[in-house]
Tab-separated table of C-alpha atoms and ligand atoms in Angstrom:
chain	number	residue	atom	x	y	z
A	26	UNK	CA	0.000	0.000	0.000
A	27	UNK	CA	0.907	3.370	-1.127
A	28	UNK	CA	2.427	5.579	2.095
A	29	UNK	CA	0.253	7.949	3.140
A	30	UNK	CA	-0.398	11.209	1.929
A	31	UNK	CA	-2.040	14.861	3.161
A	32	UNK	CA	-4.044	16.991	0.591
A	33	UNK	CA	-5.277	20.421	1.751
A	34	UNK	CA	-8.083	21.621	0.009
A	35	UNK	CA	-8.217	24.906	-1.053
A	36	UNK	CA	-11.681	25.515	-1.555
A	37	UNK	CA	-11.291	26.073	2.739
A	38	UNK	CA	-7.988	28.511	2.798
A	39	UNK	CA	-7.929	31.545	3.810
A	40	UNK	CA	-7.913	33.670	1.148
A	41	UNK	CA	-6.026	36.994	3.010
A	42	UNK	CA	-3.141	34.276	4.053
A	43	UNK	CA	-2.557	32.665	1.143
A	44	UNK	CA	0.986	33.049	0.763
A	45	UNK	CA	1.752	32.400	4.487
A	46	UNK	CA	-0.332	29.008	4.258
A	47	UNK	CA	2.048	28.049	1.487
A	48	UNK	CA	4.750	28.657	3.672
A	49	UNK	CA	3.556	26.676	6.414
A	50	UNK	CA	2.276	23.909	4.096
A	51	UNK	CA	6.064	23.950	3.029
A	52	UNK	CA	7.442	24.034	6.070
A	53	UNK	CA	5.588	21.050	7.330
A	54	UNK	CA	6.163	18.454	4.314
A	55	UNK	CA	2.398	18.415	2.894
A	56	UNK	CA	2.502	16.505	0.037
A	57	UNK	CA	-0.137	18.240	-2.846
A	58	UNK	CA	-2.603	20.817	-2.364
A	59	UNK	CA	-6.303	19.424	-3.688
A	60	UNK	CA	-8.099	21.988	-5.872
A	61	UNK	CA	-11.517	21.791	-6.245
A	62	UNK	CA	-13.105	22.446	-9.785
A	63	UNK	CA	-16.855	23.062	-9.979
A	64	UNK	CA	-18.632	23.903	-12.735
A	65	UNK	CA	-22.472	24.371	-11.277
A	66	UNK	CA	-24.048	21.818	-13.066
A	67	UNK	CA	-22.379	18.337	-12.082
A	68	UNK	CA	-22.327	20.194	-8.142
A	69	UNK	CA	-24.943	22.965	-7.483
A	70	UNK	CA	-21.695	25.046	-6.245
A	71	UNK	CA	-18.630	26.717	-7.802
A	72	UNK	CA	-15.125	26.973	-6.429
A	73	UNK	CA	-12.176	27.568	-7.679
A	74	UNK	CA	-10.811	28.296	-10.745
A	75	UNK	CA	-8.404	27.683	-14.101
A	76	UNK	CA	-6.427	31.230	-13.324
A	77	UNK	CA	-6.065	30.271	-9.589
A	78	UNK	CA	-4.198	26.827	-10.328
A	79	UNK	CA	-1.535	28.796	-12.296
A	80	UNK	CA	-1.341	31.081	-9.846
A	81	UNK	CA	-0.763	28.691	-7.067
A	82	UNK	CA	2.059	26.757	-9.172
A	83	UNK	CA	3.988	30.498	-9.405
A	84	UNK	CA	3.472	30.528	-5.584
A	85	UNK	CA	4.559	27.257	-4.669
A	86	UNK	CA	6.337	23.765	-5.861
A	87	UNK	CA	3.875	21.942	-3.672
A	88	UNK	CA	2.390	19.964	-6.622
A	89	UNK	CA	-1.502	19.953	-7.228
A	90	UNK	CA	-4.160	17.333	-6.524
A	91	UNK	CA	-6.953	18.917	-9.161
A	92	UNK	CA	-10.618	17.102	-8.451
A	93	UNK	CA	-12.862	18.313	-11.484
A	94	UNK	CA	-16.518	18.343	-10.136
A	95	UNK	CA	-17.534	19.201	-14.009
A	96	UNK	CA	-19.929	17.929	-16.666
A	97	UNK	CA	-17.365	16.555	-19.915
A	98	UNK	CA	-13.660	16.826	-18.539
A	99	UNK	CA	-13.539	14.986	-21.446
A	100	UNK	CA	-13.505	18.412	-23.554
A	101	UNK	CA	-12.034	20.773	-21.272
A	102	UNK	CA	-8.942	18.893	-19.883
A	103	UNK	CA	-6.904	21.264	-22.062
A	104	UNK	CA	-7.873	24.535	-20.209
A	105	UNK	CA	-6.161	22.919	-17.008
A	106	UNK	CA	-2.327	23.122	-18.068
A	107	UNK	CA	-1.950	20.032	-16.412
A	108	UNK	CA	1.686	19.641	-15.251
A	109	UNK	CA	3.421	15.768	-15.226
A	110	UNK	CA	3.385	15.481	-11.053
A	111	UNK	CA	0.329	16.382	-10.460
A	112	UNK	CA	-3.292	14.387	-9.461
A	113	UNK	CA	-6.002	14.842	-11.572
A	114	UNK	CA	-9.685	13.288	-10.733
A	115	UNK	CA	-12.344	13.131	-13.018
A	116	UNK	CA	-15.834	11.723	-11.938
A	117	UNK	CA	-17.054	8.278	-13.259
A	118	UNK	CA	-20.564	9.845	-13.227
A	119	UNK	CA	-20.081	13.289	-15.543
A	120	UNK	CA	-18.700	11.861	-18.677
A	121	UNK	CA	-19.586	8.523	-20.795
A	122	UNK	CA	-15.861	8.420	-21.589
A	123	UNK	CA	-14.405	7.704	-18.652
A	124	UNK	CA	-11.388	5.268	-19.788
A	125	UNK	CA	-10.482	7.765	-22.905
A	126	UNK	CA	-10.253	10.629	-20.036
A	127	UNK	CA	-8.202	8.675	-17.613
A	128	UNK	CA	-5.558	8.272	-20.782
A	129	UNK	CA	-5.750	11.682	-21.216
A	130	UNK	CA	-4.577	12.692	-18.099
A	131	UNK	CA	-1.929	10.026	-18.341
A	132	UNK	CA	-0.916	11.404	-21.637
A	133	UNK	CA	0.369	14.688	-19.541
A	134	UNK	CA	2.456	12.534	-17.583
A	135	UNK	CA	-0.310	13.289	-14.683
A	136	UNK	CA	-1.642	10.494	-12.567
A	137	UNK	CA	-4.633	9.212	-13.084
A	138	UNK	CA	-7.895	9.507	-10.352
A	139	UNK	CA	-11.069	8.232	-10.942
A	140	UNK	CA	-13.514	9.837	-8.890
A	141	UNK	CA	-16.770	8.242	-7.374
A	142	UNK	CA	-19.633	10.145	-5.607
A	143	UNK	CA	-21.107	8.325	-2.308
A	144	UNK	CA	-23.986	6.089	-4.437
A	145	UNK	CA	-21.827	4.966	-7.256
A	146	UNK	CA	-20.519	1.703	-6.606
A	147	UNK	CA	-16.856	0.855	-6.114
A	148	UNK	CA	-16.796	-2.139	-8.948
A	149	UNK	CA	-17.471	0.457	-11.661
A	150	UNK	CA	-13.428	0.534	-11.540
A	151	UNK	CA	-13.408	-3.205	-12.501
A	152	UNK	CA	-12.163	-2.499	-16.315
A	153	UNK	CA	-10.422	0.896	-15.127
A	154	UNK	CA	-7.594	-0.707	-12.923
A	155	UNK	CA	-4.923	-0.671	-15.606
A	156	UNK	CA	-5.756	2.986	-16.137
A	157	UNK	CA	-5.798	4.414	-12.566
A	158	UNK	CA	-3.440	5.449	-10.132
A	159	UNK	CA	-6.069	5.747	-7.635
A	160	UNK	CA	-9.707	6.132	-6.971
A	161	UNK	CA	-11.111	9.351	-4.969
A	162	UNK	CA	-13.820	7.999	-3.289
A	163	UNK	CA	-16.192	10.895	-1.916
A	164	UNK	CA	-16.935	10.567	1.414
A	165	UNK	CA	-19.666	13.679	1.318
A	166	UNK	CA	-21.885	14.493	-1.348
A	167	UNK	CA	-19.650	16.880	-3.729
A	168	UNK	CA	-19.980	20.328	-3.554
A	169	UNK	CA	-19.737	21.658	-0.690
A	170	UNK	CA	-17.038	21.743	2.683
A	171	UNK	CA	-18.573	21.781	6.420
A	172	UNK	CA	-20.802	18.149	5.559
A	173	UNK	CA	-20.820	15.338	7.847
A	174	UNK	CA	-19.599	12.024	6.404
A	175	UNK	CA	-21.991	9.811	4.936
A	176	UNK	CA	-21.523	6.622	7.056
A	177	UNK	CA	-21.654	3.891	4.434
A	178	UNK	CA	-18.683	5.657	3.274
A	179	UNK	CA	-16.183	3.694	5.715
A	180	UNK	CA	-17.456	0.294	4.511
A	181	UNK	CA	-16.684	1.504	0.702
A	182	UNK	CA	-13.337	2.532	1.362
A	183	UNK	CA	-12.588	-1.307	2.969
A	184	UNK	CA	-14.804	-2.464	0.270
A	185	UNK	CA	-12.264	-0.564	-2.339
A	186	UNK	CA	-8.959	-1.544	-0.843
A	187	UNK	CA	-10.035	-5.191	-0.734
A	188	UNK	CA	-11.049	-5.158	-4.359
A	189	UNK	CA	-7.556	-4.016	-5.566
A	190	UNK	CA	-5.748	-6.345	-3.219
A	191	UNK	CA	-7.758	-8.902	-4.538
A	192	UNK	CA	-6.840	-8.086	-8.133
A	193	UNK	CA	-3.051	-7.641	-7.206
A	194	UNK	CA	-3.212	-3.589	-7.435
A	195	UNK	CA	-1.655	-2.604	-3.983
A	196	UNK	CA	-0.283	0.303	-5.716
A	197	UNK	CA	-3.860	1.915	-6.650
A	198	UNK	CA	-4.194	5.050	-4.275
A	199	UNK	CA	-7.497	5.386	-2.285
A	200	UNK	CA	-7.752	9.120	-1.942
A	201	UNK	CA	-10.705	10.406	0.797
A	202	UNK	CA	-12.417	13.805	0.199
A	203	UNK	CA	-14.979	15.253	2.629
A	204	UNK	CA	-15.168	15.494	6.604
A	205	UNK	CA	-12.416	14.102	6.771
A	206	UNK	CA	-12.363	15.090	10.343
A	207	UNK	CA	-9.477	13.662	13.020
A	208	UNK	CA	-11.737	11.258	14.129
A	209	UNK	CA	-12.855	10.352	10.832
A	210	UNK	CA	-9.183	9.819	9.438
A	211	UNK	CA	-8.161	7.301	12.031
A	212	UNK	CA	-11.048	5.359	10.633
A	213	UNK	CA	-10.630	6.175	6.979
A	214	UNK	CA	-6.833	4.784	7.275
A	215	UNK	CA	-7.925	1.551	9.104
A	216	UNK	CA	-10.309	0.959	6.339
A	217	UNK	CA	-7.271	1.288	3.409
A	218	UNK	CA	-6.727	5.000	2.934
A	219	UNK	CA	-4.249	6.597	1.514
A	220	UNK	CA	-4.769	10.121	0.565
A	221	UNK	CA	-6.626	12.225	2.927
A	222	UNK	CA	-7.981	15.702	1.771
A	223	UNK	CA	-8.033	17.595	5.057
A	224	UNK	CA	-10.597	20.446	5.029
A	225	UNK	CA	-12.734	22.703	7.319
A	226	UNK	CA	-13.032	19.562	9.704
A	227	UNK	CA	-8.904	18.796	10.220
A	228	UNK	CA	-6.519	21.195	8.222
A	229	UNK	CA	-8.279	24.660	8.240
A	230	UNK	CA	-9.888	23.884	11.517
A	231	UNK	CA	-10.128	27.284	13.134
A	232	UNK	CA	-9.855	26.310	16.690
A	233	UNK	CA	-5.795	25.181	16.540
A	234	UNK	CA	-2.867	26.740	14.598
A	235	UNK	CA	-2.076	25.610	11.305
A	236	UNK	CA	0.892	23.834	12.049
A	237	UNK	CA	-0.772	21.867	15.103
A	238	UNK	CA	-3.376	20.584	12.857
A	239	UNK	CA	-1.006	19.325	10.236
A	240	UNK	CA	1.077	17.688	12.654
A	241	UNK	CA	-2.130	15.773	14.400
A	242	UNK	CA	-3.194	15.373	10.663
A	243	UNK	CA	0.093	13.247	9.520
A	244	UNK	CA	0.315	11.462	13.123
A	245	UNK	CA	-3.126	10.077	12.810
A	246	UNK	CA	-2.575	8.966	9.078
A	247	UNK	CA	0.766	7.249	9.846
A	248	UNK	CA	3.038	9.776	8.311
G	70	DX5	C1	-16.345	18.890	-1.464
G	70	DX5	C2	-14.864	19.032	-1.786
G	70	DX5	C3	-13.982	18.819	-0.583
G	70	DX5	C4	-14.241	19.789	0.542
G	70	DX5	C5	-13.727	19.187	1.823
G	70	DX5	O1	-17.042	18.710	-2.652
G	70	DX5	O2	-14.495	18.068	-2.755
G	70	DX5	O3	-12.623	18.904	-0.972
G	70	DX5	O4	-13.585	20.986	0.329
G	70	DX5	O5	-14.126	20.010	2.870
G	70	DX5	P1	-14.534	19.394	4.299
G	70	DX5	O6	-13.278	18.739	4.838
G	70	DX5	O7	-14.976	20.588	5.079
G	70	DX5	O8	-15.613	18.409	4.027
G	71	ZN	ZN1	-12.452	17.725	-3.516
């Protein structure tokens, strides 16, 4: 299994401190930062933008995690200037060419993450596994931070990890994306997790420093 991994998302920052987050997201060895794309269609919501992942590669070598919550990444993978180290997630339910997007993203030396919302079931990867480097399994309802977990959720993650053990793909990430809380990543990582998107519930919670949370974050997750 893949060693584990701490995704900040964005969508939760502080826009006023941007700069000084990157700083202290340097400082204490976070590993991508997870940008989230909406389009208000696939999600009732919009977040971030095309300008502000270019702007956060001039600001930072941190490399990104970029989860499209769009209708057809299919056509607009181009307007992402996708760079060869990053993540890029695409949702199994907003295109009907799923395995042609996945190569896509591969083609720009990106990895590949096939993202699935909390009702989609797990085997829809069952003809993907040779074109993912990991599945983003959504453990809220896309579209919005601040939502408590949908419970099933922990069940699908064990559900996921022991499907790709089972077909010899250790390697595959499992990446987590919603309330992913402290409590909630202790769990997550028993059940096979490997990339954690810490949010409003872990990274950017208000009540501790930066720094402390990050360091609880990566102690819980086995860093
Ligand atoms: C929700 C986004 C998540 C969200 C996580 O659609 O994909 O990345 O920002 O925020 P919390 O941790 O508050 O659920
Ligand atoms: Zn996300």
């Amino acid at each position: 299994m893949k060693k584990p991994k701490l995704s900040p998302s964005l969508m939760c920052i502080d826009f006023a401190k941007i700069e000084q987050t990157l700083r202290i997201f340097e400082e204490n060895g976070i590993d991508y930062l997870h940008i989230d794309i909406m389009d208000g269609e696939f999600v009732p919501n919009y977040a971030l933008g095309i300008n502000f992942c270019d702007q956060i590669r001039k600001l930072t070598k941190i490399p990104l995690d970029i989860h499209l919550m769009i209708n057809r990444p299919d056509l607009k993978l181009d307007c992402f200037n996708i760079q060869p180290n990053e993540f890029v997630s695409v949702h199994w339910e907003s295109t009907p060419h799923v395995q042609r997007t996945l190569a896509a993203i591969r083609a720009e030396g990106a990895k590949a993450m096939l993202a699935i919302n909390p009702a989609t079931p797990t085997e829809v990867i069952k003809y993907l596994l040779q074109d993912i480097d990991g599945i983003l399994v959504m453990t809220v309802n896309p579209g919005f931070a601040g939502q408590p977990l949908v419970p099933a959720m922990l069940q699908k993650i064990r559900d996921t990890r022991n499907l790709l053990e089972g077909t010899g793909h250790t390697d595959v990430e499992i990446e987590v994306d919603g309330n992913v809380s402290f409590e909630n990543a202790k769990l997550m990582r028993e059940a096979g997790a490997t990339m954690f998107v810490g949010g409003s519930s872990s990274i950017f919670f208000t009540q501790l420093p930066l720094s402390s949370n990050i360091q609880k974050m990566n102690a819980i997750i086995g860093k």
